[in-house]
PDB file of C-alpha atoms and ligand atoms in Angstrom:
ATOM      1  CA  UNK A1434       0.000   0.000   0.000  1.00 61.00           C
ATOM      2  CA  UNK A1435       1.347   3.420  -0.945  1.00 77.00           C
ATOM      3  CA  UNK A1436       2.171   5.842   1.846  1.00 93.00           C
ATOM      4  CA  UNK A1437       1.113   9.427   2.279  1.00 96.00           C
ATOM      5  CA  UNK A1438       3.380  11.965   0.582  1.00 97.00           C
ATOM      6  CA  UNK A1439       4.338  15.499   1.496  1.00 97.00           C
ATOM      7  CA  UNK A1440       4.656  17.981  -1.374  1.00 95.00           C
ATOM      8  CA  UNK A1441       5.796  21.459  -0.403  1.00 95.00           C
ATOM      9  CA  UNK A1442       3.432  22.469   2.402  1.00 94.00           C
ATOM     10  CA  UNK A1443       0.745  19.836   1.838  1.00 96.00           C
ATOM     11  CA  UNK A1444       0.155  16.203   2.746  1.00 97.00           C
ATOM     12  CA  UNK A1445      -1.544  13.880   0.270  1.00 97.00           C
ATOM     13  CA  UNK A1446      -2.917  10.390   0.904  1.00 98.00           C
ATOM     14  CA  UNK A1447      -3.326   7.486  -1.555  1.00 97.00           C
ATOM     15  CA  UNK A1448      -6.715   7.727  -3.308  1.00 98.00           C
ATOM     16  CA  UNK A1449      -6.919   5.601  -6.467  1.00 98.00           C
ATOM     17  CA  UNK A1450      -4.503   2.743  -7.069  1.00 98.00           C
ATOM     18  CA  UNK A1451      -2.563   2.016 -10.244  1.00 97.00           C
ATOM     19  CA  UNK A1452      -4.591  -1.195 -10.680  1.00 98.00           C
ATOM     20  CA  UNK A1453      -7.920   0.660 -10.501  1.00 98.00           C
ATOM     21  CA  UNK A1454      -6.626   3.266 -12.922  1.00 98.00           C
ATOM     22  CA  UNK A1455      -5.478   0.605 -15.410  1.00 98.00           C
ATOM     23  CA  UNK A1456      -8.757  -1.208 -15.245  1.00 98.00           C
ATOM     24  CA  UNK A1457     -10.873   1.911 -15.876  1.00 98.00           C
ATOM     25  CA  UNK A1458      -8.613   2.975 -18.741  1.00 98.00           C
ATOM     26  CA  UNK A1459      -8.977  -0.454 -20.362  1.00 98.00           C
ATOM     27  CA  UNK A1460     -12.763  -0.109 -20.144  1.00 98.00           C
ATOM     28  CA  UNK A1461     -12.620   3.371 -21.649  1.00 98.00           C
ATOM     29  CA  UNK A1462     -10.352   2.243 -24.493  1.00 98.00           C
ATOM     30  CA  UNK A1463     -12.646  -0.687 -25.244  1.00 98.00           C
ATOM     31  CA  UNK A1464     -15.625   1.686 -25.579  1.00 98.00           C
ATOM     32  CA  UNK A1465     -13.627   4.041 -27.786  1.00 98.00           C
ATOM     33  CA  UNK A1466     -12.462   1.148 -29.975  1.00 98.00           C
ATOM     34  CA  UNK A1467     -16.090   0.234 -30.492  1.00 98.00           C
ATOM     35  CA  UNK A1468     -17.472   3.750 -30.931  1.00 98.00           C
ATOM     36  CA  UNK A1469     -14.764   4.947 -33.337  1.00 98.00           C
ATOM     37  CA  UNK A1470     -14.051   1.842 -35.426  1.00 98.00           C
ATOM     38  CA  UNK A1471     -13.480   2.905 -39.029  1.00 98.00           C
ATOM     39  CA  UNK A1472     -13.556   6.621 -38.139  1.00 98.00           C
ATOM     40  CA  UNK A1473      -9.827   7.305 -37.717  1.00 98.00           C
ATOM     41  CA  UNK A1474     -10.362   9.665 -34.752  1.00 98.00           C
ATOM     42  CA  UNK A1475      -7.881  12.394 -33.882  1.00 98.00           C
ATOM     43  CA  UNK A1476      -7.072  12.531 -30.173  1.00 98.00           C
ATOM     44  CA  UNK A1477      -6.111  15.980 -28.926  1.00 97.00           C
ATOM     45  CA  UNK A1478      -4.356  15.656 -25.572  1.00 97.00           C
ATOM     46  CA  UNK A1479      -4.116  18.790 -23.487  1.00 95.00           C
ATOM     47  CA  UNK A1480      -0.699  19.349 -21.946  1.00 94.00           C
ATOM     48  CA  UNK A1481       0.764  19.145 -19.439  1.00 93.00           C
ATOM     49  CA  UNK A1482      -1.540  17.250 -17.108  1.00 95.00           C
ATOM     50  CA  UNK A1483      -2.944  14.667 -19.510  1.00 97.00           C
ATOM     51  CA  UNK A1484       0.289  13.249 -20.904  1.00 97.00           C
ATOM     52  CA  UNK A1485       0.433  10.116 -18.768  1.00 98.00           C
ATOM     53  CA  UNK A1486      -3.277   9.375 -19.071  1.00 98.00           C
ATOM     54  CA  UNK A1487      -3.142  10.046 -22.827  1.00 98.00           C
ATOM     55  CA  UNK A1488      -0.207   7.640 -23.260  1.00 98.00           C
ATOM     56  CA  UNK A1489      -1.889   4.863 -21.301  1.00 98.00           C
ATOM     57  CA  UNK A1490      -5.232   5.351 -23.035  1.00 98.00           C
ATOM     58  CA  UNK A1491      -3.791   5.660 -26.538  1.00 98.00           C
ATOM     59  CA  UNK A1492      -1.689   2.519 -26.066  1.00 98.00           C
ATOM     60  CA  UNK A1493      -4.940   0.587 -25.663  1.00 98.00           C
ATOM     61  CA  UNK A1494      -6.666   2.172 -28.625  1.00 98.00           C
ATOM     62  CA  UNK A1495      -6.297  -0.568 -31.214  1.00 98.00           C
ATOM     63  CA  UNK A1496      -8.276   0.999 -34.067  1.00 98.00           C
ATOM     64  CA  UNK A1497      -6.710   3.306 -36.644  1.00 98.00           C
ATOM     65  CA  UNK A1498      -6.259   6.642 -34.811  1.00 98.00           C
ATOM     66  CA  UNK A1499      -3.997   9.676 -34.561  1.00 97.00           C
ATOM     67  CA  UNK A1500      -2.905  11.803 -31.617  1.00 96.00           C
ATOM     68  CA  UNK A1501      -1.657  15.350 -31.249  1.00 95.00           C
ATOM     69  CA  UNK A1502      -0.827  17.527 -28.251  1.00 94.00           C
ATOM     70  CA  UNK A1503      -1.747  21.102 -27.444  1.00 94.00           C
ATOM     71  CA  UNK A1504      -0.911  23.484 -24.711  1.00 92.00           C
ATOM     72  CA  UNK A1505      -3.587  25.993 -23.783  1.00 87.00           C
ATOM     73  CA  UNK A1506      -2.668  29.515 -22.890  1.00 72.00           C
ATOM     74  CA  UNK A1507      -5.445  31.679 -21.483  1.00 66.00           C
ATOM     75  CA  UNK A1508      -5.334  35.421 -21.365  1.00 59.00           C
ATOM     76  CA  UNK A1509      -7.845  38.157 -20.804  1.00 53.00           C
ATOM     77  CA  UNK A1510      -9.277  39.092 -24.163  1.00 48.00           C
ATOM     78  CA  UNK A1511     -11.924  41.508 -25.216  1.00 46.00           C
ATOM     79  CA  UNK A1512     -14.670  38.981 -25.884  1.00 47.00           C
ATOM     80  CA  UNK A1513     -17.918  39.000 -23.946  1.00 47.00           C
ATOM     81  CA  UNK A1514     -16.685  36.259 -21.655  1.00 53.00           C
ATOM     82  CA  UNK A1515     -13.420  38.093 -21.056  1.00 49.00           C
ATOM     83  CA  UNK A1516     -11.507  34.891 -21.610  1.00 63.00           C
ATOM     84  CA  UNK A1517      -9.711  33.637 -24.661  1.00 59.00           C
ATOM     85  CA  UNK A1518      -7.822  30.403 -24.973  1.00 72.00           C
ATOM     86  CA  UNK A1519      -5.182  29.835 -27.601  1.00 75.00           C
ATOM     87  CA  UNK A1520      -4.000  26.394 -28.501  1.00 78.00           C
ATOM     88  CA  UNK A1521      -0.258  26.193 -28.969  1.00 80.00           C
ATOM     89  CA  UNK A1522       0.826  23.426 -31.320  1.00 79.00           C
ATOM     90  CA  UNK A1523      -2.519  22.827 -33.037  1.00 83.00           C
ATOM     91  CA  UNK A1524      -1.455  22.257 -36.622  1.00 81.00           C
ATOM     92  CA  UNK A1525      -3.796  19.489 -37.751  1.00 84.00           C
ATOM     93  CA  UNK A1526      -6.750  20.236 -39.955  1.00 90.00           C
ATOM     94  CA  UNK A1527      -9.823  19.294 -37.959  1.00 95.00           C
ATOM     95  CA  UNK A1528     -12.413  19.728 -40.671  1.00 96.00           C
ATOM     96  CA  UNK A1529     -14.469  16.519 -40.993  1.00 97.00           C
ATOM     97  CA  UNK A1530     -12.304  14.715 -38.416  1.00 98.00           C
ATOM     98  CA  UNK A1531     -13.713  12.866 -35.426  1.00 98.00           C
ATOM     99  CA  UNK A1532     -12.044  14.622 -32.499  1.00 98.00           C
ATOM    100  CA  UNK A1533     -11.524  13.175 -29.019  1.00 98.00           C
ATOM    101  CA  UNK A1534     -10.220  15.716 -26.524  1.00 98.00           C
ATOM    102  CA  UNK A1535      -8.099  14.091 -23.822  1.00 98.00           C
ATOM    103  CA  UNK A1536      -7.982  15.966 -20.514  1.00 97.00           C
ATOM    104  CA  UNK A1537      -6.627  15.128 -17.076  1.00 97.00           C
ATOM    105  CA  UNK A1538      -9.427  16.667 -15.056  1.00 97.00           C
ATOM    106  CA  UNK A1539     -12.610  18.651 -15.553  1.00 96.00           C
ATOM    107  CA  UNK A1540     -12.948  20.831 -12.480  1.00 95.00           C
ATOM    108  CA  UNK A1541     -15.165  23.888 -13.135  1.00 93.00           C
ATOM    109  CA  UNK A1542     -15.145  23.127 -16.865  1.00 94.00           C
ATOM    110  CA  UNK A1543     -13.804  26.566 -17.671  1.00 91.00           C
ATOM    111  CA  UNK A1544     -10.772  25.406 -19.660  1.00 91.00           C
ATOM    112  CA  UNK A1545     -12.727  23.140 -21.976  1.00 94.00           C
ATOM    113  CA  UNK A1546     -15.667  25.505 -22.343  1.00 93.00           C
ATOM    114  CA  UNK A1547     -13.186  28.025 -23.754  1.00 90.00           C
ATOM    115  CA  UNK A1548     -11.285  25.528 -25.927  1.00 92.00           C
ATOM    116  CA  UNK A1549     -14.177  23.600 -27.490  1.00 94.00           C
ATOM    117  CA  UNK A1550     -15.520  26.551 -29.538  1.00 92.00           C
ATOM    118  CA  UNK A1551     -12.067  26.852 -31.140  1.00 90.00           C
ATOM    119  CA  UNK A1552     -12.328  23.241 -32.259  1.00 93.00           C
ATOM    120  CA  UNK A1553     -15.939  23.674 -33.366  1.00 94.00           C
ATOM    121  CA  UNK A1554     -14.970  26.611 -35.555  1.00 92.00           C
ATOM    122  CA  UNK A1555     -12.997  24.197 -37.743  1.00 94.00           C
ATOM    123  CA  UNK A1556     -16.120  22.073 -38.379  1.00 96.00           C
ATOM    124  CA  UNK A1557     -14.984  18.649 -37.228  1.00 98.00           C
ATOM    125  CA  UNK A1558     -17.252  15.647 -37.892  1.00 98.00           C
ATOM    126  CA  UNK A1559     -17.710  15.182 -34.127  1.00 98.00           C
ATOM    127  CA  UNK A1560     -16.202  16.202 -30.789  1.00 98.00           C
ATOM    128  CA  UNK A1561     -16.156  14.161 -27.599  1.00 98.00           C
ATOM    129  CA  UNK A1562     -14.189  14.466 -24.384  1.00 98.00           C
ATOM    130  CA  UNK A1563     -12.268  11.661 -22.672  1.00 98.00           C
ATOM    131  CA  UNK A1564     -11.226  12.773 -19.211  1.00 98.00           C
ATOM    132  CA  UNK A1565      -9.297  10.931 -16.546  1.00 98.00           C
ATOM    133  CA  UNK A1566     -11.119  12.728 -13.720  1.00 98.00           C
ATOM    134  CA  UNK A1567     -14.088  14.977 -13.151  1.00 98.00           C
ATOM    135  CA  UNK A1568     -15.346  16.776 -10.079  1.00 97.00           C
ATOM    136  CA  UNK A1569     -19.132  16.927 -10.650  1.00 97.00           C
ATOM    137  CA  UNK A1570     -19.723  19.112  -7.599  1.00 97.00           C
ATOM    138  CA  UNK A1571     -17.258  21.751  -8.858  1.00 96.00           C
ATOM    139  CA  UNK A1572     -18.687  22.005 -12.393  1.00 96.00           C
ATOM    140  CA  UNK A1573     -19.793  25.519 -13.339  1.00 95.00           C
ATOM    141  CA  UNK A1574     -19.717  25.439 -17.149  1.00 95.00           C
ATOM    142  CA  UNK A1575     -21.684  23.344 -19.594  1.00 95.00           C
ATOM    143  CA  UNK A1576     -19.065  20.716 -20.360  1.00 96.00           C
ATOM    144  CA  UNK A1577     -19.958  17.045 -20.632  1.00 97.00           C
ATOM    145  CA  UNK A1578     -17.436  14.258 -21.108  1.00 98.00           C
ATOM    146  CA  UNK A1579     -18.517  11.220 -23.096  1.00 98.00           C
ATOM    147  CA  UNK A1580     -15.806   9.184 -21.338  1.00 98.00           C
ATOM    148  CA  UNK A1581     -14.795   9.678 -17.704  1.00 98.00           C
ATOM    149  CA  UNK A1582     -12.533   7.274 -15.830  1.00 98.00           C
ATOM    150  CA  UNK A1583     -13.380   8.543 -12.332  1.00 98.00           C
ATOM    151  CA  UNK A1584     -15.769  11.052 -10.819  1.00 98.00           C
ATOM    152  CA  UNK A1585     -14.158  12.351  -7.652  1.00 98.00           C
ATOM    153  CA  UNK A1586     -15.003  14.588  -4.722  1.00 97.00           C
ATOM    154  CA  UNK A1587     -14.174  18.294  -4.841  1.00 96.00           C
ATOM    155  CA  UNK A1588     -10.687  18.120  -3.337  1.00 96.00           C
ATOM    156  CA  UNK A1589      -7.260  18.721  -4.857  1.00 96.00           C
ATOM    157  CA  UNK A1590      -5.611  15.626  -6.322  1.00 97.00           C
ATOM    158  CA  UNK A1591      -2.055  14.832  -7.320  1.00 96.00           C
ATOM    159  CA  UNK A1592      -0.105  12.234  -9.273  1.00 98.00           C
ATOM    160  CA  UNK A1593      -0.574  10.269 -12.505  1.00 98.00           C
ATOM    161  CA  UNK A1594       0.316  13.398 -14.481  1.00 97.00           C
ATOM    162  CA  UNK A1595      -1.364  15.946 -12.209  1.00 97.00           C
ATOM    163  CA  UNK A1596       0.846  18.324 -10.309  1.00 95.00           C
ATOM    164  CA  UNK A1597       0.917  20.589  -7.324  1.00 95.00           C
ATOM    165  CA  UNK A1598       3.043  23.570  -8.332  1.00 93.00           C
ATOM    166  CA  UNK A1599       5.102  21.450 -10.698  1.00 93.00           C
ATOM    167  CA  UNK A1600       5.628  18.588  -8.247  1.00 96.00           C
ATOM    168  CA  UNK A1601       4.181  15.104  -8.111  1.00 96.00           C
ATOM    169  CA  UNK A1602       3.335  14.395 -11.746  1.00 97.00           C
ATOM    170  CA  UNK A1603       5.510  11.284 -11.647  1.00 97.00           C
ATOM    171  CA  UNK A1604       3.654   9.620  -8.783  1.00 97.00           C
ATOM    172  CA  UNK A1605       2.254   6.419 -10.327  1.00 97.00           C
ATOM    173  CA  UNK A1606      -1.069   6.515  -8.530  1.00 97.00           C
ATOM    174  CA  UNK A1607      -3.551   9.218  -7.627  1.00 98.00           C
ATOM    175  CA  UNK A1608      -3.306  11.019  -4.276  1.00 98.00           C
ATOM    176  CA  UNK A1609      -5.746  13.388  -2.609  1.00 97.00           C
ATOM    177  CA  UNK A1610      -5.236  16.231  -0.180  1.00 96.00           C
ATOM    178  CA  UNK A1611      -5.333  14.899   3.375  1.00 95.00           C
TER     179      UNK A1611
HETATM  180  P1  XMP H2375     -11.219  23.747 -15.033  1.00 50.84           P
HETATM  181  O1  XMP H2375     -11.743  24.422 -13.809  1.00 50.84           O
HETATM  182  O2  XMP H2375     -10.876  24.689 -16.127  1.00 50.84           O
HETATM  183  O3  XMP H2375      -9.874  23.127 -14.510  1.00 50.84           O
HETATM  184  O4  XMP H2375     -12.128  22.605 -15.461  1.00 50.84           O
HETATM  185  C1  XMP H2375      -9.152  22.264 -15.260  1.00 50.84           C
HETATM  186  C2  XMP H2375      -7.679  22.415 -14.984  1.00 50.84           C
HETATM  187  O5  XMP H2375      -7.411  22.802 -13.620  1.00 50.84           O
HETATM  188  C3  XMP H2375      -6.369  22.032 -13.065  1.00 50.84           C
HETATM  189  N1  XMP H2375      -6.897  21.292 -11.895  1.00 50.84           N
HETATM  190  C4  XMP H2375      -6.207  20.461 -11.098  1.00 50.84           C
HETATM  191  N2  XMP H2375      -4.928  20.058 -11.123  1.00 50.84           N
HETATM  192  N3  XMP H2375      -5.304  18.733  -9.204  1.00 50.84           N
HETATM  193  C5  XMP H2375      -4.486  19.193 -10.162  1.00 50.84           C
HETATM  194  O6  XMP H2375      -3.325  18.811 -10.159  1.00 50.84           O
HETATM  195  C6  XMP H2375      -6.593  19.085  -9.108  1.00 50.84           C
HETATM  196  O7  XMP H2375      -7.299  18.631  -8.201  1.00 50.84           O
HETATM  197  C7  XMP H2375      -7.077  20.005 -10.107  1.00 50.84           C
HETATM  198  N4  XMP H2375      -8.292  20.564 -10.325  1.00 50.84           N
HETATM  199  C8  XMP H2375      -8.135  21.340 -11.434  1.00 50.84           C
HETATM  200  C9  XMP H2375      -5.912  21.116 -14.158  1.00 50.84           C
HETATM  201  O8  XMP H2375      -4.770  21.686 -14.742  1.00 50.84           O
HETATM  202  C10 XMP H2375      -7.011  21.081 -15.183  1.00 50.84           C
HETATM  203  O9  XMP H2375      -6.560  20.955 -16.504  1.00 50.84           O
HETATM  204 MG1   MG H2376      -4.250  20.574 -16.819  1.00 50.84          MG
END
């Protein structure tokens, strides 16, 4: 059994084991393999947090599929929402592609609610979200994931790609604030 870990000023306790994570990812990949057979989907993994999840999920996607990675930079723009997100590294043409956005966690939903319209503007054939985690009680924006590995309580989590101030991404399982 994994032990609690201290990162900077905070203590985290083991929350979801590597075995549970693997099993949920296999289930998710099996559904994706079925839903996207013959559609050559393009996975868009959002850096940095999703890189470990994306690698484990994509390894189990056995149908013909492509993957690309983007980094989102948000800044205050002059739109009505006051928030603009730019995708750094988005070079693929999305028109008529089946897009699967891969995210580490949907918290309030703000990040994806800003990013999805950018994807939609390129007229893809479809857009779905595959997220490792979601915090249903924190959700404030209209963002729905078609594939969610775990719904968790509204507390800060760490590990399996998710960081606390740049630390802890390399922890193999998921930890939660004590
Ligand atoms: P929103 O609110 O836009 O948040 O859905 C999504 C982004 O916020 C970060 N985030 C977390 N990172 N542990 C983390 O390490 C958490 O518990 C957590 N909650 C939100 C994350 O970067 C995600 O992409
Ligand atoms: Mg993130």
